[in-house]
Coordinates of C-alpha atoms in Angstrom, one line a residue:
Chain H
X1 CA -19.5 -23.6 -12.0
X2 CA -21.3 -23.8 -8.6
X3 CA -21.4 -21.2 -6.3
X4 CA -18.3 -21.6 -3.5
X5 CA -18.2 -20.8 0.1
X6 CA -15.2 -19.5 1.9
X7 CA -14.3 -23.3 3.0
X8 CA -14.2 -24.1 0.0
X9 CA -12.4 -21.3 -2.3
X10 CA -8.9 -22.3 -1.7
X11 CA -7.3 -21.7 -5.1
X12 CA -8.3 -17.8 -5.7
X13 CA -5.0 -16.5 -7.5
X14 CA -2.9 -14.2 -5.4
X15 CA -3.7 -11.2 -7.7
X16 CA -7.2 -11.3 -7.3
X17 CA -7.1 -11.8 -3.4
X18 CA -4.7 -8.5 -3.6
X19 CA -8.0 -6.8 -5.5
X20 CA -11.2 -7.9 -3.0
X21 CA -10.2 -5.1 -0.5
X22 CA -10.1 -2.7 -3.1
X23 CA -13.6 -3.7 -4.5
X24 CA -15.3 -4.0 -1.1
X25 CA -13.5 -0.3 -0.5
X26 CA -15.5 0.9 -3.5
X27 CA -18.7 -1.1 -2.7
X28 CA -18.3 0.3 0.8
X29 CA -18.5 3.8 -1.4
X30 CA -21.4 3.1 -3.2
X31 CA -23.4 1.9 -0.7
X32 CA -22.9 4.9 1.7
X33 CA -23.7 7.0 -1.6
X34 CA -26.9 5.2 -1.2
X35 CA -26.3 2.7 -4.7
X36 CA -28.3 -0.9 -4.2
X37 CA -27.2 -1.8 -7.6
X38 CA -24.2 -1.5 -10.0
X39 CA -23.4 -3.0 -13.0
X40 CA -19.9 -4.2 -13.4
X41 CA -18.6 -1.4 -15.2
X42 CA -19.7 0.9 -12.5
X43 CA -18.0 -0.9 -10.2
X44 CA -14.8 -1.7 -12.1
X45 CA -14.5 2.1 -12.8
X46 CA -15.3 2.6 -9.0
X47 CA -12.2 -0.3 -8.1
X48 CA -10.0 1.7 -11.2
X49 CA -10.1 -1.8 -13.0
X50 CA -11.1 -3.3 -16.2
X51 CA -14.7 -4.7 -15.7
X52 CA -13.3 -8.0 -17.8
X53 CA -11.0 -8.2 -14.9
X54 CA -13.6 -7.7 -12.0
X55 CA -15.9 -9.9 -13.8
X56 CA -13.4 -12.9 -13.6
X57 CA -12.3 -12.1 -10.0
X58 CA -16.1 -12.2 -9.1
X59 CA -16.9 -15.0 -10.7
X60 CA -14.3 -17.2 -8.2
X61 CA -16.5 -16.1 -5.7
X62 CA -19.2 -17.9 -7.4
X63 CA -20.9 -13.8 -8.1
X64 CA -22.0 -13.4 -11.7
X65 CA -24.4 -10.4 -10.9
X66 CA -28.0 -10.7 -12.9
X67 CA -27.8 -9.5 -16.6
X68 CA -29.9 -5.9 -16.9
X69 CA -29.6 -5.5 -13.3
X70 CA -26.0 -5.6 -12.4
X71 CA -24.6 -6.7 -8.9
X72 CA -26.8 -6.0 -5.5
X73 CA -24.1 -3.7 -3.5
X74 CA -25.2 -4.6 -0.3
X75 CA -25.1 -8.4 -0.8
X76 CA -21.8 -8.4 -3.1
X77 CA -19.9 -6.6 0.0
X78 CA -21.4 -9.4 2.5
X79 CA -19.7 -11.8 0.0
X80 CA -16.4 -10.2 -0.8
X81 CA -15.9 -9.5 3.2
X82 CA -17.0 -13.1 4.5
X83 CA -14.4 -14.4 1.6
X84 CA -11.9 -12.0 2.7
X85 CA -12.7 -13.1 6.8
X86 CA -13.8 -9.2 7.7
X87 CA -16.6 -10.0 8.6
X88 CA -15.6 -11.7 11.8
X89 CA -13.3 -9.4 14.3
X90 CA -9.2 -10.0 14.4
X91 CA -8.0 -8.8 17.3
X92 CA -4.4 -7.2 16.6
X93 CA -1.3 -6.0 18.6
X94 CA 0.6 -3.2 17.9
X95 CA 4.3 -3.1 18.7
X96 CA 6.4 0.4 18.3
X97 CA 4.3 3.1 19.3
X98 CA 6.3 6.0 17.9
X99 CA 4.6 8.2 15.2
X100 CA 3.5 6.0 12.9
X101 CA 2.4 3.6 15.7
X102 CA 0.5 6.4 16.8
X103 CA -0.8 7.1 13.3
X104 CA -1.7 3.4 13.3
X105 CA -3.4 3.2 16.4
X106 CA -5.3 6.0 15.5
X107 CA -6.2 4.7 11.9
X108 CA -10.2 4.7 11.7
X109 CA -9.9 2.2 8.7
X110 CA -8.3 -0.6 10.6
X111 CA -11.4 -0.5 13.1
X112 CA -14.4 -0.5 10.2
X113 CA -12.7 -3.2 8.7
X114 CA -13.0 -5.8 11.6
X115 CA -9.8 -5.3 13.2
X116 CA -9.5 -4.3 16.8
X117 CA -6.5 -3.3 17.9
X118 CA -6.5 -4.7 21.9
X119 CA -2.8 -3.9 22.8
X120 CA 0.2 -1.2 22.0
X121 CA 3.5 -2.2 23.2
X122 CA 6.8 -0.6 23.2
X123 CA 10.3 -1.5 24.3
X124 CA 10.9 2.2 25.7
X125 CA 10.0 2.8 29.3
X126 CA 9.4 6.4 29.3
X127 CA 6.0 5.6 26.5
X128 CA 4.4 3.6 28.9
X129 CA 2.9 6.2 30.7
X130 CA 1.2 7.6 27.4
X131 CA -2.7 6.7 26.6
X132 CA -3.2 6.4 22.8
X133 CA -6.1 5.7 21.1
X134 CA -8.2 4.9 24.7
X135 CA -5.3 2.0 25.0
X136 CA -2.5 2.5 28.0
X137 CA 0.9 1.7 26.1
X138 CA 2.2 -1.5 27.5
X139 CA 5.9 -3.1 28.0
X140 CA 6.9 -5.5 25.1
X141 CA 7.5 -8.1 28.0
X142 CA 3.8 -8.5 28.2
X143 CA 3.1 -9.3 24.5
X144 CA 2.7 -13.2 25.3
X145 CA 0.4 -13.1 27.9
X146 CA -1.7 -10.2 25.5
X147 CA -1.4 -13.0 22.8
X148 CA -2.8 -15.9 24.5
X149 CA -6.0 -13.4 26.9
X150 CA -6.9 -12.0 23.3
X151 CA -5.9 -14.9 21.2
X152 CA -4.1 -12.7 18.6
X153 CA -3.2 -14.2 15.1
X154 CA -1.8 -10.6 13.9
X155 CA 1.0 -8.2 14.7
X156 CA 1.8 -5.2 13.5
X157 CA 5.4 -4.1 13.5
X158 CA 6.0 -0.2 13.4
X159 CA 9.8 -0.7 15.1
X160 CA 13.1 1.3 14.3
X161 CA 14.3 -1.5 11.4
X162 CA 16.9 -2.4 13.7
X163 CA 14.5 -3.9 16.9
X164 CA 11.7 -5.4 13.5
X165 CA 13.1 -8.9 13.4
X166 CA 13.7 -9.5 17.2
X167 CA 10.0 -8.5 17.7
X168 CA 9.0 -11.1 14.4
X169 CA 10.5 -13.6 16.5
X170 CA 9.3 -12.8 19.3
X171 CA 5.6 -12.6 17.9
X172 CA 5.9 -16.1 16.1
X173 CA 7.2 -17.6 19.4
X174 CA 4.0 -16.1 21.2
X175 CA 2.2 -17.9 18.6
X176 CA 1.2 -15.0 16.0
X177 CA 1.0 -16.4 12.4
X178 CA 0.7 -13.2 10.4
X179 CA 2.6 -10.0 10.4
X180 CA 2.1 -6.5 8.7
X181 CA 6.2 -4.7 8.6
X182 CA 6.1 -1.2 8.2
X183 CA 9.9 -1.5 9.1
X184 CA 12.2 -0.7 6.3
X185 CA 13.6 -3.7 6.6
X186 CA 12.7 -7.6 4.7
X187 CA 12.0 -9.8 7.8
X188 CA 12.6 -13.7 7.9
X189 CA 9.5 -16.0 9.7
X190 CA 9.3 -19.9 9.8
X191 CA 7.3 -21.5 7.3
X192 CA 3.3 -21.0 7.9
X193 CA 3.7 -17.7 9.0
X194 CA 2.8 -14.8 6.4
X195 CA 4.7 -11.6 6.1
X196 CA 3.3 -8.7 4.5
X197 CA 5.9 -5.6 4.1
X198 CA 4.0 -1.8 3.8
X199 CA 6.1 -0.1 1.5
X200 CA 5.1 3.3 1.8
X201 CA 7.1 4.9 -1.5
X202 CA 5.0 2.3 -3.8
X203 CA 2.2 4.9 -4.3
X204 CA 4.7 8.0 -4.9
X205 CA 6.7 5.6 -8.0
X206 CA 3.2 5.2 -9.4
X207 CA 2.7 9.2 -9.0
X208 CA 5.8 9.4 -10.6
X209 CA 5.6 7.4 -13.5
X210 CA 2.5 9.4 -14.3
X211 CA 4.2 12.6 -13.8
X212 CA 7.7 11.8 -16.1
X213 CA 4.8 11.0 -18.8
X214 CA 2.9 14.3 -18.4
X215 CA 6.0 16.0 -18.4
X216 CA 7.3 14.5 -21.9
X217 CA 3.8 14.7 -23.1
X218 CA 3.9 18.6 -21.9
X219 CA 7.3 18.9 -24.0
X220 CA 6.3 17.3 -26.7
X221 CA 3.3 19.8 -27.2
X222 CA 5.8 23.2 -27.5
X223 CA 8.1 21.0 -30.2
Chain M
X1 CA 9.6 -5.7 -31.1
X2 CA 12.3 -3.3 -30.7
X3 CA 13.8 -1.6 -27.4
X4 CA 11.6 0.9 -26.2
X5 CA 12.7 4.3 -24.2
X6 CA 11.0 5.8 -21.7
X7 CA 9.4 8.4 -24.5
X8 CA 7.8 5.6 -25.9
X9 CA 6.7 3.4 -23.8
X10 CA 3.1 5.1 -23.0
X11 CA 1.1 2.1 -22.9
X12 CA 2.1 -0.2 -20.2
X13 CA -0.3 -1.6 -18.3
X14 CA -1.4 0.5 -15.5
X15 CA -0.9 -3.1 -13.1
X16 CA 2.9 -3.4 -15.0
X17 CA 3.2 -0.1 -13.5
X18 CA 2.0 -1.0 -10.2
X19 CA 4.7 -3.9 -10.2
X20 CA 7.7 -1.7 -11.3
X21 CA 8.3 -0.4 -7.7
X22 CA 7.7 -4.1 -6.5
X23 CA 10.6 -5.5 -9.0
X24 CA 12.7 -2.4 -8.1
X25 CA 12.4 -3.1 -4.1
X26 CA 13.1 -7.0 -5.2
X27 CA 16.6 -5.6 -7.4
X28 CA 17.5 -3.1 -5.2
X29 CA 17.5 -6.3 -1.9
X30 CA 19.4 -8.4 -4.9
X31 CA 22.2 -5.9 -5.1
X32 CA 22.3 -5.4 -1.7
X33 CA 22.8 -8.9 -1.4
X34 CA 26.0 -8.7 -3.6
X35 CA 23.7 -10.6 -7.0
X36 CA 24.9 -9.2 -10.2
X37 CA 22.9 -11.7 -11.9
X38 CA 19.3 -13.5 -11.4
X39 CA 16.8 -15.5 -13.7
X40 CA 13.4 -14.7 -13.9
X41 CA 12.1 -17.3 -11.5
X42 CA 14.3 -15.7 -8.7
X43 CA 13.5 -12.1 -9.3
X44 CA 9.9 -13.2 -9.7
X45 CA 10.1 -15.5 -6.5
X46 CA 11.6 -12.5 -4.2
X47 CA 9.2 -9.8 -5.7
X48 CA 6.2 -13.0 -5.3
X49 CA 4.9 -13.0 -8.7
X50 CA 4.8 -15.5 -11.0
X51 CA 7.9 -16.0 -13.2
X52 CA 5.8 -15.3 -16.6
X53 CA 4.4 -12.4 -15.4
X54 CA 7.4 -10.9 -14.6
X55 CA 8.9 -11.7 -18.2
X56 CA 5.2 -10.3 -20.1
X57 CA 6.0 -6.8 -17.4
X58 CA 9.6 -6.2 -18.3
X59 CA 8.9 -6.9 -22.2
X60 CA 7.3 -4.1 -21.9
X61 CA 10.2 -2.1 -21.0
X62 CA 12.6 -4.0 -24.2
X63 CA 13.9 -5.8 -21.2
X64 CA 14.5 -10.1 -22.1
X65 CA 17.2 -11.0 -20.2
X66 CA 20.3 -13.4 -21.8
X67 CA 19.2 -17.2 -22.3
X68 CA 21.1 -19.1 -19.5
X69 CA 22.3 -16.2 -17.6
X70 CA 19.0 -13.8 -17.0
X71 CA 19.0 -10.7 -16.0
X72 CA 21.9 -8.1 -14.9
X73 CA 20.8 -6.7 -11.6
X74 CA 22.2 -3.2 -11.9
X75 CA 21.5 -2.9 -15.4
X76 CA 17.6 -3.9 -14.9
X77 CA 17.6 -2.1 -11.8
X78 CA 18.5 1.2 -13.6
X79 CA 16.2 0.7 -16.6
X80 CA 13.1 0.4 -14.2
X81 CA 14.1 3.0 -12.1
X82 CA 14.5 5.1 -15.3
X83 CA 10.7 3.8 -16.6
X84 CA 9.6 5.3 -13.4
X85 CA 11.0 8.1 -13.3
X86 CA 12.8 8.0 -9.7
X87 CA 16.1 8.6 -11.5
X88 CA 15.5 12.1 -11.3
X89 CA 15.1 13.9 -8.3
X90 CA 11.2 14.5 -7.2
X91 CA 10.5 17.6 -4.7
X92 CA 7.7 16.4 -2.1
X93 CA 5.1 18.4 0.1
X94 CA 3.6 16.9 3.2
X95 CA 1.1 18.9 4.2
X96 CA 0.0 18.1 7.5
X97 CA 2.2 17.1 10.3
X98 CA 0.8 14.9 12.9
X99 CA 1.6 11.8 14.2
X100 CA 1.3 10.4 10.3
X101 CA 3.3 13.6 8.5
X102 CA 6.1 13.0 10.9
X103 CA 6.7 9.4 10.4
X104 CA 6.4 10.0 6.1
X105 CA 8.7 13.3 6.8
X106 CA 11.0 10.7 8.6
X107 CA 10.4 7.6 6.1
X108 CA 13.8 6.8 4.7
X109 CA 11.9 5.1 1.5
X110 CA 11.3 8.1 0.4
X111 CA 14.9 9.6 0.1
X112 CA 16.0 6.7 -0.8
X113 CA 13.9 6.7 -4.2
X114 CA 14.4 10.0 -5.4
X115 CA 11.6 11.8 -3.7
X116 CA 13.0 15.1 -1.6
X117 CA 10.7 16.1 1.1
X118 CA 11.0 20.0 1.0
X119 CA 8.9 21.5 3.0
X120 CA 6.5 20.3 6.1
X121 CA 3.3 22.9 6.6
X122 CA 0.6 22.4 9.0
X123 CA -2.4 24.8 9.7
X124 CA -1.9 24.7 13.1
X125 CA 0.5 27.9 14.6
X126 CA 1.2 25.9 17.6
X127 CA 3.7 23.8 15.4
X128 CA 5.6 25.9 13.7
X129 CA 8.4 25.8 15.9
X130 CA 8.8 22.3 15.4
X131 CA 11.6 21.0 13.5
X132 CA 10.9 17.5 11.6
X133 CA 13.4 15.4 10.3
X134 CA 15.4 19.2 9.6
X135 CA 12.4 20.8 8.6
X136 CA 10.9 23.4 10.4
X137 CA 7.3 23.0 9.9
X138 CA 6.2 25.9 8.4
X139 CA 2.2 27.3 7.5
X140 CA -0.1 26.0 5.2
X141 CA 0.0 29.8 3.8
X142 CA 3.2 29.7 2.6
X143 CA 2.3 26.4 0.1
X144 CA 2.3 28.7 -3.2
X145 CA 5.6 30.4 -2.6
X146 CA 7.1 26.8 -1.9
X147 CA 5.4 25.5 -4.6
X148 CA 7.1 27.7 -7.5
X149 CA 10.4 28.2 -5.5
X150 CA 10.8 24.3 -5.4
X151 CA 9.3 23.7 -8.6
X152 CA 6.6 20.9 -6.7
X153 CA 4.4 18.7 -8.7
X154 CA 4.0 16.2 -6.0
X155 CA 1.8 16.8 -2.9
X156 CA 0.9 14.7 -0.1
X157 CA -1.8 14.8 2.5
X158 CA -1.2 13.7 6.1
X159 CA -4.3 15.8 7.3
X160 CA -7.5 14.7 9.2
X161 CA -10.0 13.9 6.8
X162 CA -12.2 16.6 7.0
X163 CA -9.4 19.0 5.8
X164 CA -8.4 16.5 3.1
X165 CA -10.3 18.2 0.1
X166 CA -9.7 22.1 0.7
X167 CA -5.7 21.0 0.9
X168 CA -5.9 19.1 -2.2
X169 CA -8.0 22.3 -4.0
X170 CA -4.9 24.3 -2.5
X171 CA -2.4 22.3 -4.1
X172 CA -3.9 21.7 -7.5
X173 CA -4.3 26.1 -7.4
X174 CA -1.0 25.7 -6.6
X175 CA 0.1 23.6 -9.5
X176 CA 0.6 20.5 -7.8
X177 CA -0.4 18.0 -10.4
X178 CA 0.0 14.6 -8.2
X179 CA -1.7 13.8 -4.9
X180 CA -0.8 11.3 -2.5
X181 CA -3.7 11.1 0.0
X182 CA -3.1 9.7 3.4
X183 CA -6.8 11.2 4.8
X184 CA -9.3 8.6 5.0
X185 CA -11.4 10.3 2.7
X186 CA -12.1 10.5 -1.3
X187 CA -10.4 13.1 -2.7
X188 CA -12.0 15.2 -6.5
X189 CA -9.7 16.5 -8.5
X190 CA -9.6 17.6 -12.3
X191 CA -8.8 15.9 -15.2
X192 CA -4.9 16.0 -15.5
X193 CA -4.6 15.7 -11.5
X194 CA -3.5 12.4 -10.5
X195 CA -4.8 11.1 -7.1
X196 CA -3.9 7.9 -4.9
X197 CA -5.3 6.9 -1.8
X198 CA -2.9 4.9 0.3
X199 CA -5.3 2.8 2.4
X200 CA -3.2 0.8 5.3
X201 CA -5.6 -1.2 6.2
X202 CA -5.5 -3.3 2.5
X203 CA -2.5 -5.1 3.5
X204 CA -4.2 -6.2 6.6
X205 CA -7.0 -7.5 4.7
X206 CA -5.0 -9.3 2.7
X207 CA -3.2 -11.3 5.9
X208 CA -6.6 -11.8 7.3
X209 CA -8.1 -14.2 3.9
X210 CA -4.8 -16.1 4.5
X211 CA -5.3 -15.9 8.4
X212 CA -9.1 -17.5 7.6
X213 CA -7.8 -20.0 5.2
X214 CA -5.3 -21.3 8.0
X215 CA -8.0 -21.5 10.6
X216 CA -10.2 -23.6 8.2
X217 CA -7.4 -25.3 7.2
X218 CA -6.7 -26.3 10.8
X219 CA -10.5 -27.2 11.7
X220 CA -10.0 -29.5 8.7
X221 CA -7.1 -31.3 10.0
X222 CA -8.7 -31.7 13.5
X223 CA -12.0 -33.1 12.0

């Protein structure tokens, strides 16, 4: 197997596209702990992964690490990001600025990962007065003209469920081709256009099903 | 291999367990949509797996389906929700009540699968007379008392990263033995503590390697 560029690395599985944010998160951790070098099974603990399993997801990107040595942090990140496109900038709007838009705006993690966000709309009047984030909340009439001066490919929904799919529509018609719903709602786009849904409770079912086992484990023990 | 129960079943995968909330979200839309029945390709299509994968997860949970007919909606439904644990009711913490802890206090996901929020604290006075989603937000001082009263064992942090780690040492003192942690920070905890990082921006990521692909994709078709 020769080593791929992004042009050419078409076919990386779903699952294992789902992982690279979560190993360049833990790279990102290592290097600003001041690691150069891990060997997979640092990193896989790191990722909370098998290293098997980070192993073969590496290896699409053509990274096999050197045996003894293990993987060079700095240069494995530079690969993971460039194959994930964060290492170029994505310019993102923002549309619902009520608390979690807010939250959103404010998130430091969107920003160190290459994404700018260069407008906050809302539909609501009386929030256009409001500066978050350094950014002047604008009307949702302006979002095409926003779309085309900062040629934005991603929008962010953080609507009422109720307003999400008229602002879908709206964003694919201004010629946006991905969006990220934190609406509790499923949206409908046109073919090319990727939704990704934020489902905020996923993390809490996982808590949970570790909990109901610690509990049964806990009863189990006085039995 | 036989049925298995929830006091069993101890060795599921931890990335089954990750897709359980997936398949749940994906039953719970069937239902909605008036399905009492689906095949595996269906369910696995609407929760965007593939269709094996989904069979190998819910073997795991005695579930097979019926040759020709599939899978009963409600009846899968209730066994994952019963693997989880979210058929009981789960009393929630948010500790920290800014523009992030009031959109989770307001997040209808959570009610909706079994997790309560009961009580809102924030360390700073000048919020306590704010009333969240009918919670008065109450202080950070009073996290022990709500902590027994409620019987708690799920916490989650909505504060600014650099209070992140002295709330979670609060809440393990406490007794809270799960930690959702919005901060964008790394959180230690002791063995027996479970802690999850909820990091928005993964999702982003994830629409950005598509977002690449397409842009390639379209330089291709131009060349």
């Amino acid at each position: 197997m020769t080593a791929r560029t992004p042009d050419s690395a078409r076919d990386i599985p779903e699952a294992t596209v789902a992982r690279l944010p979560v190993y360049l998160r833990a790279l990102t951790g290592l290097a600003e702990d001041g690691t150069t070098t891990c060997s997979s099974e640092e990193l896989a603990a790191t990722a909370g992964v098998n290293s098997a399993k980070l192993r073969k997801d590496l290896s699409y990107l053509g990274s096999y690490g050197t045996r003894g040595v293990g993987y060079d942090v700095e240069y494995l990140r530079y690969q993971i990001a460039r194959e994930i496109g964060v290492t170029q900038d994505w310019p993102v709007v923002i549309v619902g600025i009520g608390n979690l838009g807010h939250a959103l705006a404010n998130y430091s993690g969107f920003r160190s990962r290459g994404f700018r966000v260069v407008a906050l709309l809302d539909a609501d009047p009386d929030r256009h007065t409001d500066v978050v984030a350094g950014l002047e909340v604008r009307s949702f009439e302006d979002l095409e003209a926003i779309v085309t001066e900062h040629d934005v490919s991603i929008g962010v929904i953080a609507t009422p469920a109720v307003a999400a799919q008229s602002v879908a529509d709206r964003m694919v018609a201004a010629g946006i081709t991905s969006i990220l719903n934190f609406a509790p709602t499923v949206l409908t786009a046109p073919e090319g256009v990727d939704v990704r849904k934020v489902d905020l409770s996923i993390e809490l079912q996982i808590l949970a099903y570790h909990e109901q086992r610690k509990a049964v484990a806990g009863s189990e023990d006085v039995s």
